[in-house]
Coordinates of C-alpha atoms in Angstrom, one line a residue:
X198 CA 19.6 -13.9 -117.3
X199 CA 18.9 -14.9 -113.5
X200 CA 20.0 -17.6 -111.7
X201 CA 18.0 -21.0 -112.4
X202 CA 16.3 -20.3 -109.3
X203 CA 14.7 -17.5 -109.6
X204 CA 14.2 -17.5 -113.3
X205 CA 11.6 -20.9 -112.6
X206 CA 9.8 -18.6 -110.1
X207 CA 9.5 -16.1 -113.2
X208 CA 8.5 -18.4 -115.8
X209 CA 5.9 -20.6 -114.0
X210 CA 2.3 -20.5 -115.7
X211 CA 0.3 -20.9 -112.6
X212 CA -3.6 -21.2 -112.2
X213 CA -5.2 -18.0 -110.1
X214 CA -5.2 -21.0 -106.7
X215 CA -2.0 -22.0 -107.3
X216 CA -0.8 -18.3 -106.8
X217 CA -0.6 -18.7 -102.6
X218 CA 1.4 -21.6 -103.2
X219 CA 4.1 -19.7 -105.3
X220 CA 4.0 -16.7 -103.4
X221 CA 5.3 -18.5 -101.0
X222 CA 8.4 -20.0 -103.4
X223 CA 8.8 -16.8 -104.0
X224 CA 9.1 -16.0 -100.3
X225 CA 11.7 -18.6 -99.4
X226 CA 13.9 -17.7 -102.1
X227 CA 14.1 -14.2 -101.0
X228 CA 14.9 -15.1 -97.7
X229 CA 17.4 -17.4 -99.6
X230 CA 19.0 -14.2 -101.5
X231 CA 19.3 -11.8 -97.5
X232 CA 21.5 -14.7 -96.4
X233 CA 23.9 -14.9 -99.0
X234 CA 26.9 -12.2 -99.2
X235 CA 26.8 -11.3 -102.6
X236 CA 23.2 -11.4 -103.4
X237 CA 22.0 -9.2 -105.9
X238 CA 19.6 -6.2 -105.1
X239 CA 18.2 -6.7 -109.3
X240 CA 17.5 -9.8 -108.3
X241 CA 15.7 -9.5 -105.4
X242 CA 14.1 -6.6 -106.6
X243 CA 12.3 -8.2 -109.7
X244 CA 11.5 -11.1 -107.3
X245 CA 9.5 -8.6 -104.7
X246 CA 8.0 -7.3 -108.3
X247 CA 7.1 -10.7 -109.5
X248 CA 5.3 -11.5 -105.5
X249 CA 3.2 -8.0 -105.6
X250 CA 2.1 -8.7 -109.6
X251 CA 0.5 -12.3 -108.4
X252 CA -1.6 -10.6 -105.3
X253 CA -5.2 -11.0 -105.9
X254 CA -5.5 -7.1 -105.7
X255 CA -2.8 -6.4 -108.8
X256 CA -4.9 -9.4 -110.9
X257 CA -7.8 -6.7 -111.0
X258 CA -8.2 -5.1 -114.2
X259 CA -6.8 -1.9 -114.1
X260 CA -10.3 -0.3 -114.7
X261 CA -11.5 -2.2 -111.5
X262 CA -8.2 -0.9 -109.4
X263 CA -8.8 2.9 -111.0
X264 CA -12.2 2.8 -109.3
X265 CA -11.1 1.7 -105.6
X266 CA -8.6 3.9 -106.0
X267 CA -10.6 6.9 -106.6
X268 CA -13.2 5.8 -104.0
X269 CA -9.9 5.3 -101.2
X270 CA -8.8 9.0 -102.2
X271 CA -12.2 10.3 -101.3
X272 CA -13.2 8.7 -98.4
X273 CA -10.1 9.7 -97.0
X274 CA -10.0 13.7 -97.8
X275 CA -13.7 13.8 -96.9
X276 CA -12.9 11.5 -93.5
X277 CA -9.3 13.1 -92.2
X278 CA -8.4 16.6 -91.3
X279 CA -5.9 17.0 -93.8
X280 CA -5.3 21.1 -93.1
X281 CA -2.6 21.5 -91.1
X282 CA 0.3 20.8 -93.8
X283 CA 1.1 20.6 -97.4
X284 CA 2.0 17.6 -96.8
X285 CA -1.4 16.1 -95.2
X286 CA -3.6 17.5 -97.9
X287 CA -1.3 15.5 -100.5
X288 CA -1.6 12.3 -98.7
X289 CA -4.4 10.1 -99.6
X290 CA -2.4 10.6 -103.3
X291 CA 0.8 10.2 -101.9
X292 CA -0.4 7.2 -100.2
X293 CA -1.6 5.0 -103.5
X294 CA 1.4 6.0 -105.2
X295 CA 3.8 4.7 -103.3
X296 CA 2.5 1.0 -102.4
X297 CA 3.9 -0.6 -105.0
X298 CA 5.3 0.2 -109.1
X299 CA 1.8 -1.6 -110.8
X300 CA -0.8 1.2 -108.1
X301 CA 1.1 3.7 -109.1
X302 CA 1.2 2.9 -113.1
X303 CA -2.7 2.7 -112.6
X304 CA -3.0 5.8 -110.1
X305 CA -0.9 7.9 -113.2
X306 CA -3.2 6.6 -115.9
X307 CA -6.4 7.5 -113.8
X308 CA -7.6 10.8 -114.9
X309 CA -10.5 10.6 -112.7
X310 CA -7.9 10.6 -109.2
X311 CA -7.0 13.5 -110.1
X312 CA -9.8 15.9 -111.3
X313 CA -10.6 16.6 -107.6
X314 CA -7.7 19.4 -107.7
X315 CA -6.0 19.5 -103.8
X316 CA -5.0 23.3 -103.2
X317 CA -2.1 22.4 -100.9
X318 CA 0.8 23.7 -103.0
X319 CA 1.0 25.4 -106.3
X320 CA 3.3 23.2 -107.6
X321 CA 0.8 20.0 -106.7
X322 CA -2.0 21.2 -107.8
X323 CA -0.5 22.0 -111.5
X324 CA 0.4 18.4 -111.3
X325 CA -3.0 17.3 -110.6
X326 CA -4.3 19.3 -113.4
X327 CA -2.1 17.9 -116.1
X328 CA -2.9 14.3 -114.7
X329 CA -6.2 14.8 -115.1
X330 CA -6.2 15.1 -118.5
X331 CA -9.8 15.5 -119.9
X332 CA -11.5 14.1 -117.0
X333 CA -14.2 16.6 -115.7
X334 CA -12.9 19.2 -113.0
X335 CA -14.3 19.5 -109.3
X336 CA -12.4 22.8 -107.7
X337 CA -12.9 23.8 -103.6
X338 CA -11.0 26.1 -102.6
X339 CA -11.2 29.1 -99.8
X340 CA -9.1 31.4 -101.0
X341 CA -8.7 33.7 -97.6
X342 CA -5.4 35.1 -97.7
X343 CA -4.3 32.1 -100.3
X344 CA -3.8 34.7 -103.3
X345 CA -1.0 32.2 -104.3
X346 CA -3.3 30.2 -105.7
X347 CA -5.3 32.3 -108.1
X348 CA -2.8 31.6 -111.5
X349 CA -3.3 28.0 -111.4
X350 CA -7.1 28.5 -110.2
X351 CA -7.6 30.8 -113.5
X352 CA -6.3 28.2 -114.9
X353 CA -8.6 25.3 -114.0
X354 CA -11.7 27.8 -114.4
X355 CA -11.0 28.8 -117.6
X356 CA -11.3 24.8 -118.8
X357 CA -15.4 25.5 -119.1
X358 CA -16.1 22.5 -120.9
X359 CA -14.6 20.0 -118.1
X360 CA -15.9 22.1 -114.8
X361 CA -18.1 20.0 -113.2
X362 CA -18.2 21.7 -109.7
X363 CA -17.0 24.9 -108.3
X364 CA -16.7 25.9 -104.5
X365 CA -15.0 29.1 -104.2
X366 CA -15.1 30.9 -100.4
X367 CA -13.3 34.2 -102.3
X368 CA -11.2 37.1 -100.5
X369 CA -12.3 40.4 -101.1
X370 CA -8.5 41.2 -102.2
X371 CA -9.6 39.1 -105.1
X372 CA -11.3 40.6 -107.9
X373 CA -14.1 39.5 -108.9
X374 CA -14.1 39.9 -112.6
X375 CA -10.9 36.6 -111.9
X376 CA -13.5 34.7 -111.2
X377 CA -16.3 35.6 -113.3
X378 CA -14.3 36.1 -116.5
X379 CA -13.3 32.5 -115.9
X380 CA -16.1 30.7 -114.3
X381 CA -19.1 31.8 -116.7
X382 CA -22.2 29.6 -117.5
X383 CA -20.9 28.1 -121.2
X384 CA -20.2 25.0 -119.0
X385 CA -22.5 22.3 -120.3
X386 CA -21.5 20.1 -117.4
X387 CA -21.3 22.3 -114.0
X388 CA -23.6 20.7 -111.9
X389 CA -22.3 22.2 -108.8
X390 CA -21.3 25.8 -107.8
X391 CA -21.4 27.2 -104.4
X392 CA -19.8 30.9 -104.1
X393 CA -19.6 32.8 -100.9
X394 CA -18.1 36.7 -100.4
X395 CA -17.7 38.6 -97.2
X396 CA -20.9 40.5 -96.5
X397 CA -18.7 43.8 -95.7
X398 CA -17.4 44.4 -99.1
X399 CA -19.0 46.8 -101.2
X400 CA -17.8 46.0 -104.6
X401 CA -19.5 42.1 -105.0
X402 CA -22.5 42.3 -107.8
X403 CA -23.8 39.7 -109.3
X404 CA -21.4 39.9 -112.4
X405 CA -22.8 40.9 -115.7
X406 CA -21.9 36.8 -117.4
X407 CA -24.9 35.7 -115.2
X408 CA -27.5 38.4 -117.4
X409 CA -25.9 37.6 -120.4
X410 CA -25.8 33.4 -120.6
X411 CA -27.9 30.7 -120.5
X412 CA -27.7 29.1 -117.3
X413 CA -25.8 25.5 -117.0
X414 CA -27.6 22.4 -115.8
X415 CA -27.0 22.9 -112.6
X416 CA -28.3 20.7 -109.9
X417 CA -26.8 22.4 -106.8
X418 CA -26.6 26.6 -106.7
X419 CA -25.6 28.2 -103.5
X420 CA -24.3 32.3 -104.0
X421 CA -24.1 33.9 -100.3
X422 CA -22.9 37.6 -99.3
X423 CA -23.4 38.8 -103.4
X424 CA -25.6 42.1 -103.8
X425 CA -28.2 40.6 -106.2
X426 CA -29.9 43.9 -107.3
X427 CA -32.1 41.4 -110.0
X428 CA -34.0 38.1 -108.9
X429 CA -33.3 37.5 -113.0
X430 CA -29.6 37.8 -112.4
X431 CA -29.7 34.3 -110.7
X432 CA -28.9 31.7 -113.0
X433 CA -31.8 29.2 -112.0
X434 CA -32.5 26.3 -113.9
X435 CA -35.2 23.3 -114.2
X436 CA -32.6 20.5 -112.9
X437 CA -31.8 22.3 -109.5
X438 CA -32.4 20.4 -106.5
X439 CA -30.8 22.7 -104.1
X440 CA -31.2 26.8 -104.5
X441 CA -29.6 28.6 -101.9
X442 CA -29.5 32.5 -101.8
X443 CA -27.9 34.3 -99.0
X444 CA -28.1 38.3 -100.5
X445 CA -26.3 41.0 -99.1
X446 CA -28.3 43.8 -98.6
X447 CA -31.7 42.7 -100.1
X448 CA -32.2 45.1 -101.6
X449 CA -33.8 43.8 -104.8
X450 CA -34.9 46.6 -107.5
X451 CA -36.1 44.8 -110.4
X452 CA -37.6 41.0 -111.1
X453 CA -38.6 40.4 -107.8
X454 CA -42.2 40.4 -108.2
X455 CA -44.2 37.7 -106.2
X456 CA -45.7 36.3 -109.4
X457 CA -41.9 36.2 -110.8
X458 CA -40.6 34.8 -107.8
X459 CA -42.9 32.0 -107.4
X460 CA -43.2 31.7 -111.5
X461 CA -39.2 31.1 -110.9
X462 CA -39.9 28.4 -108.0
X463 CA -42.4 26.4 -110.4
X464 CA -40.3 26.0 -113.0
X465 CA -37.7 23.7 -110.4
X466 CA -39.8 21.0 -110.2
X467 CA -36.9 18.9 -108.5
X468 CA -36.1 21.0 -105.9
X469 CA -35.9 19.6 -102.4
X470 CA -33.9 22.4 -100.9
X471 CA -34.6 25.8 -100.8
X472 CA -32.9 28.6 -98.6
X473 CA -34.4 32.1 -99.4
X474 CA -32.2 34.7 -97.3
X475 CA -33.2 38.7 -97.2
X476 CA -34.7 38.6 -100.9
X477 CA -38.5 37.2 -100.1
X478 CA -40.3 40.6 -101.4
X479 CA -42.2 42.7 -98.9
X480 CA -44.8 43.7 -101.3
X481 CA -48.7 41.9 -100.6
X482 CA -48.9 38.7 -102.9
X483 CA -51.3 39.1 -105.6
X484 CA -54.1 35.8 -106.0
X485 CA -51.2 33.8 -106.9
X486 CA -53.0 29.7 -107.5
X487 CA -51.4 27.8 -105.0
X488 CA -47.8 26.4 -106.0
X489 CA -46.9 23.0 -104.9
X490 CA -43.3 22.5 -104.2
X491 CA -43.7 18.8 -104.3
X492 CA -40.3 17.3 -103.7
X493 CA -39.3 19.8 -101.2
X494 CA -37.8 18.5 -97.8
X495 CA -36.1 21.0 -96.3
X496 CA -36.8 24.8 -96.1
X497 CA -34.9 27.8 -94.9
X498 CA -35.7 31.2 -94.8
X499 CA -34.4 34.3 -93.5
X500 CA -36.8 38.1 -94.1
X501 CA -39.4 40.2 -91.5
X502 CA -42.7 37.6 -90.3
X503 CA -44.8 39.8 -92.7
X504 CA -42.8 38.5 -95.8
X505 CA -43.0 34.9 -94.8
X506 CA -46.5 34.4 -93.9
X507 CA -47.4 35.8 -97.4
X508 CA -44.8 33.3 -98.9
X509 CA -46.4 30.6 -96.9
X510 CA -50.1 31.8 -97.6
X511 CA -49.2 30.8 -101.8
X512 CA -47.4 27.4 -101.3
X513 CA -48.1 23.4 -100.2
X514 CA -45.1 21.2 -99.2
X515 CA -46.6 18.5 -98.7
X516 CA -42.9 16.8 -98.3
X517 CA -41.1 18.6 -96.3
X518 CA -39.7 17.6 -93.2
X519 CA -37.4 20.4 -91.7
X520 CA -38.3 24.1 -91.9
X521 CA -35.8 26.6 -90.3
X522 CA -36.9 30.0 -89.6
X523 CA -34.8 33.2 -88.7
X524 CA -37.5 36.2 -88.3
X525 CA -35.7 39.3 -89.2
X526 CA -37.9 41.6 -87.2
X527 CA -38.6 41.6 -83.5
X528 CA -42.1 40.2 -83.9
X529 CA -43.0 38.0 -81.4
X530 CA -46.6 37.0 -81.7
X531 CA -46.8 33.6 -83.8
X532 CA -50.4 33.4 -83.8
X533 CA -51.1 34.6 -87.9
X534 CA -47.4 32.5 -88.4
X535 CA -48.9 29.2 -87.0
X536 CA -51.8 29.9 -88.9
X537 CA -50.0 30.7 -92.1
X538 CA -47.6 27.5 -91.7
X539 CA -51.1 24.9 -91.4
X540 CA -52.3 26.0 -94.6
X541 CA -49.1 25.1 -95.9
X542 CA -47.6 22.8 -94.4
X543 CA -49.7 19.1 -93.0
X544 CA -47.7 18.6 -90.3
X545 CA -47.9 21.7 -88.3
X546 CA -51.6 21.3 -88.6
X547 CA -50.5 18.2 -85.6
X548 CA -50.3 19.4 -81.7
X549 CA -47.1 20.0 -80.4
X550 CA -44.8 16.8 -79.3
X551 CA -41.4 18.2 -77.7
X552 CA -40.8 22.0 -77.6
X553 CA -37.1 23.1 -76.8
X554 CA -36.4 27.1 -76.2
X555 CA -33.2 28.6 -76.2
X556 CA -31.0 31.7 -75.4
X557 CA -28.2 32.7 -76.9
X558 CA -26.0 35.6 -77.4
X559 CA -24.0 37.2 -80.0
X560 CA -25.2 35.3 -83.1
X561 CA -26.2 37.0 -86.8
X562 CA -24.8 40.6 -85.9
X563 CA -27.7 40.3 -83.1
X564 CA -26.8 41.0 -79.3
X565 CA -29.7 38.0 -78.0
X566 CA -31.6 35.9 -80.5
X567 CA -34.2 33.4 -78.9
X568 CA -34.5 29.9 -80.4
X569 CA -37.7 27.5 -80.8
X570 CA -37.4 24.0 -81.5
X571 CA -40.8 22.0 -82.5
X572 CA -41.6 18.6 -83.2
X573 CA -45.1 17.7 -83.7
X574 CA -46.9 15.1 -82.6
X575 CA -46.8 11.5 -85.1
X576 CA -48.9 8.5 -84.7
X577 CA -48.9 6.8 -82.0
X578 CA -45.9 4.4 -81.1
X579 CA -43.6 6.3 -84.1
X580 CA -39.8 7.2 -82.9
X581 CA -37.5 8.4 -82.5
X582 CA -39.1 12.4 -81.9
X583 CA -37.0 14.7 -84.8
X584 CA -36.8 18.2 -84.4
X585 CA -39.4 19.5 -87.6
X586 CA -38.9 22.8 -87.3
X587 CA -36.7 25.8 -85.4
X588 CA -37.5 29.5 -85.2
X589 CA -34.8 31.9 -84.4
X590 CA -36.4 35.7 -83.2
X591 CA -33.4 38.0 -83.0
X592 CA -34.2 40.9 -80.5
X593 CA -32.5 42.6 -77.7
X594 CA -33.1 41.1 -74.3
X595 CA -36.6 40.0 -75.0
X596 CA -39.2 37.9 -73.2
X597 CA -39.4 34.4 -74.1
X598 CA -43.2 34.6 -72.7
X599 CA -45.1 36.3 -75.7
X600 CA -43.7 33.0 -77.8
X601 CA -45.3 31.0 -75.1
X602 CA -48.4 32.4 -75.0
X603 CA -48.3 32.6 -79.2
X604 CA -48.3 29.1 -79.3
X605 CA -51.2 28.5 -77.2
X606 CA -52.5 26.4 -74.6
X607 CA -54.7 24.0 -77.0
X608 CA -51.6 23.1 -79.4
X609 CA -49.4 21.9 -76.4
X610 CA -51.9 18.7 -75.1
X611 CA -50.1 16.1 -76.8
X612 CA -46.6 17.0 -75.3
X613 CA -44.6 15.2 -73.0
X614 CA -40.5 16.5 -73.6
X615 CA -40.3 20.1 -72.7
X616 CA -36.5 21.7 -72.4
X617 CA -35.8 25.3 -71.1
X618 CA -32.2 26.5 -72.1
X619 CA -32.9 30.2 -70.9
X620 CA -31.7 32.6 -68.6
X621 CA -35.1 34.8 -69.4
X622 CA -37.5 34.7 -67.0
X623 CA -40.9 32.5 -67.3
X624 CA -43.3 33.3 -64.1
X625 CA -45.2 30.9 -62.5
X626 CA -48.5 32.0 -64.2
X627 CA -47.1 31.0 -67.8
X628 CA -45.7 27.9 -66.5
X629 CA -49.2 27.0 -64.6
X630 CA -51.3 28.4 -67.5
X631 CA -49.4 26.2 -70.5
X632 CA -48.0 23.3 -69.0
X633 CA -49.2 22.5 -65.5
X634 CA -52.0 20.4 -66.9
X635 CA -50.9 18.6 -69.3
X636 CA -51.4 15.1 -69.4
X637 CA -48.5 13.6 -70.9
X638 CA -45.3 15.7 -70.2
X639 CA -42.9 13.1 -68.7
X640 CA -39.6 15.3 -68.9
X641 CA -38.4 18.2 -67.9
X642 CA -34.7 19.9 -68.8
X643 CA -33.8 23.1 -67.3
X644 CA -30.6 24.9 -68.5
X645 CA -28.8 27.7 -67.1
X646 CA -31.1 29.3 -64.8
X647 CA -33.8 27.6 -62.4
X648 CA -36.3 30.3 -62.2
X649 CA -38.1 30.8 -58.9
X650 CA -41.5 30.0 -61.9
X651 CA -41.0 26.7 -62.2
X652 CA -40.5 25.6 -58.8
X653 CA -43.6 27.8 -57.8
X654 CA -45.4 26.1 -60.6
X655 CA -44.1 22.7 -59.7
X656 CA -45.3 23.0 -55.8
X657 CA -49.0 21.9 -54.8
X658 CA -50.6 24.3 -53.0
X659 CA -52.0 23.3 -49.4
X660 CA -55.6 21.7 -50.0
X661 CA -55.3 21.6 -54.3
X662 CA -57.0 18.8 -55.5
X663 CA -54.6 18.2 -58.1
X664 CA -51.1 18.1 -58.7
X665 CA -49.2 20.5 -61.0
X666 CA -47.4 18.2 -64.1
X667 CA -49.1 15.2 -63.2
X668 CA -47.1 13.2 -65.6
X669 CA -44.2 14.3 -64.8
X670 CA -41.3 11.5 -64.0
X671 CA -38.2 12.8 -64.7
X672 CA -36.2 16.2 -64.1
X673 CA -33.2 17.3 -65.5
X674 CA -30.3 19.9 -64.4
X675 CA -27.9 20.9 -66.8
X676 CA -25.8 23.4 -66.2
X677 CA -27.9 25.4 -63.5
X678 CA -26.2 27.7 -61.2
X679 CA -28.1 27.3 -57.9
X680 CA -26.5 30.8 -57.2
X681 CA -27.9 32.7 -59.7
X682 CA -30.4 35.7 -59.7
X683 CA -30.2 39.0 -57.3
X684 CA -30.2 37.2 -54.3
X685 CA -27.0 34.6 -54.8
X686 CA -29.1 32.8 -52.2
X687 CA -27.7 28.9 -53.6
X688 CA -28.9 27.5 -50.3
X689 CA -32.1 29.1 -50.3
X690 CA -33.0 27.5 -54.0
X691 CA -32.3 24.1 -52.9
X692 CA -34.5 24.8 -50.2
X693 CA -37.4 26.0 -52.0
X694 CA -37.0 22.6 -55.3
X695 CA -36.9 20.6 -52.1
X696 CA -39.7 21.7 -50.8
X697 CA -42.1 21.8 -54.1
X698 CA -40.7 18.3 -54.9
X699 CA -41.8 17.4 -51.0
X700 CA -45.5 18.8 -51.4
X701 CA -46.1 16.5 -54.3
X702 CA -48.3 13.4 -53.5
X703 CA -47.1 11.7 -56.5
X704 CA -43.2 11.9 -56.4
X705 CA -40.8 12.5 -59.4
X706 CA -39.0 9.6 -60.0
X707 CA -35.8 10.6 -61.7
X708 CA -33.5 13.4 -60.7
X709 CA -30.6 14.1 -62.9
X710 CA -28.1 17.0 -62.5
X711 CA -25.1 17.6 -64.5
X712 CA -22.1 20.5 -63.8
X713 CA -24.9 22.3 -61.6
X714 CA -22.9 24.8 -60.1
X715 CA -23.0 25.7 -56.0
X716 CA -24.8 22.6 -55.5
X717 CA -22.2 20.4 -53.4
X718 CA -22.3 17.1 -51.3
X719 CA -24.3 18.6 -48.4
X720 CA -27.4 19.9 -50.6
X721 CA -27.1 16.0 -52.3
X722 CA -27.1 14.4 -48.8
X723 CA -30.3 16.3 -47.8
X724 CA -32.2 15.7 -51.1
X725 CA -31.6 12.0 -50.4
X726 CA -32.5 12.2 -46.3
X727 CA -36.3 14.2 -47.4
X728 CA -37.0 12.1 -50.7
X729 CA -35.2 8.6 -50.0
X730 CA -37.5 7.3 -53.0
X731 CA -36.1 9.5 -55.8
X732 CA -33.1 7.8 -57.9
X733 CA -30.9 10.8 -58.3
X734 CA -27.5 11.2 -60.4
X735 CA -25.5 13.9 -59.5
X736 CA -22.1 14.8 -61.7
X737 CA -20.7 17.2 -59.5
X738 CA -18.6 20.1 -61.8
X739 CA -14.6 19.4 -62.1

């Protein structure tokens, strides 16, 4: 029995609008209870539980609360870098569980909170697991040099019935006969797996539970760095809507016919991803009809030019939206690929809108790969300009020029956004023969290197007619070191872009240069002194 007091504020029978009203009775009697001497911590404690079990949050049916809870958990892990500690991958739990007595009565109830198992510590993620009760399982983990985990992890796998989705990045330490004893396909409701292996270990087969079981309903596969000796091995299914294989070796010795491949790819009529890594076969397509992948937005594929222009000769996306390319051979000549890609595909059959070409080293176990970026031309007025498709041509110090010239001189009318992000040399003959003319390039970005090409392309000759880019309005600098090349000359390449800028009847307007190396306040001063009209910014490197 409480006071009189406080056992009114208990009983009252209030309407939901009177509820602000008492709150704040309930307020003023606590502050009541901190000023006297002997004032009971019960007391005041089942006061503060009386105020948070009238907030218009706690008068939510519990259903209702469970939901926002589950929605607040998620946001958060997918939002906040929670891997430093233990203690931050437990926290968007931790967190509803301790705002109050009634959250965390609901948050222990809620099966659904915590079927989204956290691998911070052992201990915690058995926890989660018994909470979870029967609610279906969703299990990411990398288990790199976390071999602690792999009891409780059995565990989880072995519940088939309640997987839903399983990401696994495994350790080659780790058997794989843990995972695949566990983790076979008499789960009727798996919609997700995603498995990845290091490419260097020998010993990682696709497991023999793959051959011997129907596959699940899955509507998202992904298997990267497995040896798949047998296209059948891979459990496909009709509801998959992303398919991506990333093979080993590929080295495929049975199944992998054309006509079963693309007998495979007909029978996913949802798919609207599709990443085909070292398995496209190398053998000459038969008359295959024409297969229509008619959902499909975004295509990746990795295998020699040969293998992909057959693949592209027997299918229509009339969908997709973002093709990216790695050629694993050195070919160069794009000509048959273009040609290949327009039967296929309506939007290549458009001119070329924005063309991006880059350099890079050290990427895909290749010492220089070269990258292409394309967007083709839309009707007029549409924006913003998307990237549709990028081409990556690992090599060894190759020429950028014979992808130039591949592309042609009639494709590129339409384009006005050019970027070079190259050390390779272009001469001034590929720049005058592809680009001089063209009517509508506006913009110009040069990375890295400004090859003496471009500004011999860019400079009128004495008595020309006509002036090289004549569209042209704005240059940018990123990068560029003024100094480089075999004769370290820096002054001597201002010189020379002052001068082709100079000779131009019709002046750039814009000039923009950012972290341009041995270009300092004197070259600025003389750029604006010969070409007071031209609005330059100039971020000179910290």
């Amino acid at each position: 029995m409480w006071p009189l007091p406080t056992e009114r504020l208990l009983q009252v029978e209030a309407e939901p609008p009177e509820f602000d009203a008492h709150r704040q009775r309930v307020e003023t009697r606590l502050s009541e209870l901190k000023g006297e001497i002997k004032a009971r911590e019960d007391e005041m404690c089942i006061l503060r539980n009386f105020r948070n079990s009238v907030l218009p949050v706690n008068l939510l049916p519990p259903e209702i609360l469970s939901t926002i809870l589950v929605s607040f958990v998620s946001e958060t892990r997918r939002s906040t870098d929670h891997s430093r500690t233990a203690l931050g991958k437990m926290e968007p739990w931790l967190t509803v569980t301790r705002v109050c007595r009634h959250w965390r009565d609901v948050a222990m109830k809620c099966s659904r909170l915590w079927s989204n198992l956290s691998f911070s510590t052992p201990a915690f993620a058995q926890v989660m697991l018994e909470r979870s009760l029967q609610a279906r399982l969703s299990i990411s983990i990398n288990l790199v040099k976390k071999h602690r985990f792999l009891d409780i992890l059995t565990t989880a796998l072995s519940q088939n019935r309640r997987l839903r989705s399983v990401d696994i990045d495994l350790d080659e330490h780790i058997p794989l006969e843990t995972v695949w004893t566990t983790c076979t396909l008499e789960t009727p409701n798996l919609k997700f797996l995603r498995l990845k292996y290091p490419t260097e270990q020998e010993d990682n087969k696709l497991p023999e539970p793959f051959l011997q079981h129907k596959a699940p309903p899955l509507e998202y596969l992904s298997l990267d760095g497995f040896d798949i000796p047998d296209w059948r091995s891979i459990p496909l299914g009709t509801s998959l809507t992303f398919l991506c294989i990333r093979a080993r070796n590929g080295k495929l010795t049975t199944g992998a016919s054309p006509e079963k491949i693309m007998s495979s790819l007909g029978a996913m009529p949802l798919l609207n991803y599709l990443e085909i890594a070292e398995l496209l076969p190398s053998d000459p397509y038969p008359s295959l009809p024409t297969l229509t992948l008619k959902h499909l937005k975004t295509l990746r594929l990795f295998a020699p030019m040969p293998a992909i222009i057959a693949f592209l000769q027997v299918v229509y996306l009339p969908k997709l939206k973002d093709l990216q390319i790695t050629f694993k051979d050195q070919s160069r000549d794009l000509s048959s690929f273009l040609r290949a890609l327009s039967s296929s595909w309506d939007l290549a059959r458009n001119e070329v809108q924005s063309l991006r070409l880059k350099s890079s080293e050290l990427r895909e176990g290749y010492a220089h790969i070269d990258t292409l970026s394309l967007a083709f031309s839309r009707p007029e007025g549409s924006k913003p300009i998307v990237t549709d498709m990028v081409l990556h041509f690992p090599g060894h110090n190759l020429s950028v020029e014979p992808i130039l010239r591949s592309i042609g001189r009639t494709g590129l009318t339409p384009l006005h956004t050019l970027e070079f992000d190259s050390v390779d040399p272009v001469h001034a003959s590929v720049w005058t023969e592809l680009f001089s003319d063209l009517p509508y390039l506006r913009l110009i970005t040069i990375k890295q290197a400004l090859r003496r090409g471009f500004v011999t392309a860019l400079k009128r000759p004495a008595g020309a007619r006509s002036t090289p880019f004549p569209a042209l309005e704005n240059l940018v600098l990123d990068g560029v070191d003024f100094k480089y090349g075999p004769s370290g000359n820096a002054a001597g390449r201002v010189l020379d872009l002052l001068e082709a800028m100079a000779s131009r009847p019709k002046q750039i307007k814009k000039l923009r240069m950012y972290r341009c190396l041995n270009f300092g306040r004197r070259d600025m001063e003389l750029l604006q002194t010969r070409l007071p009209d031209l609005q330059v910014a100039w971020n000179a490197p910290s």
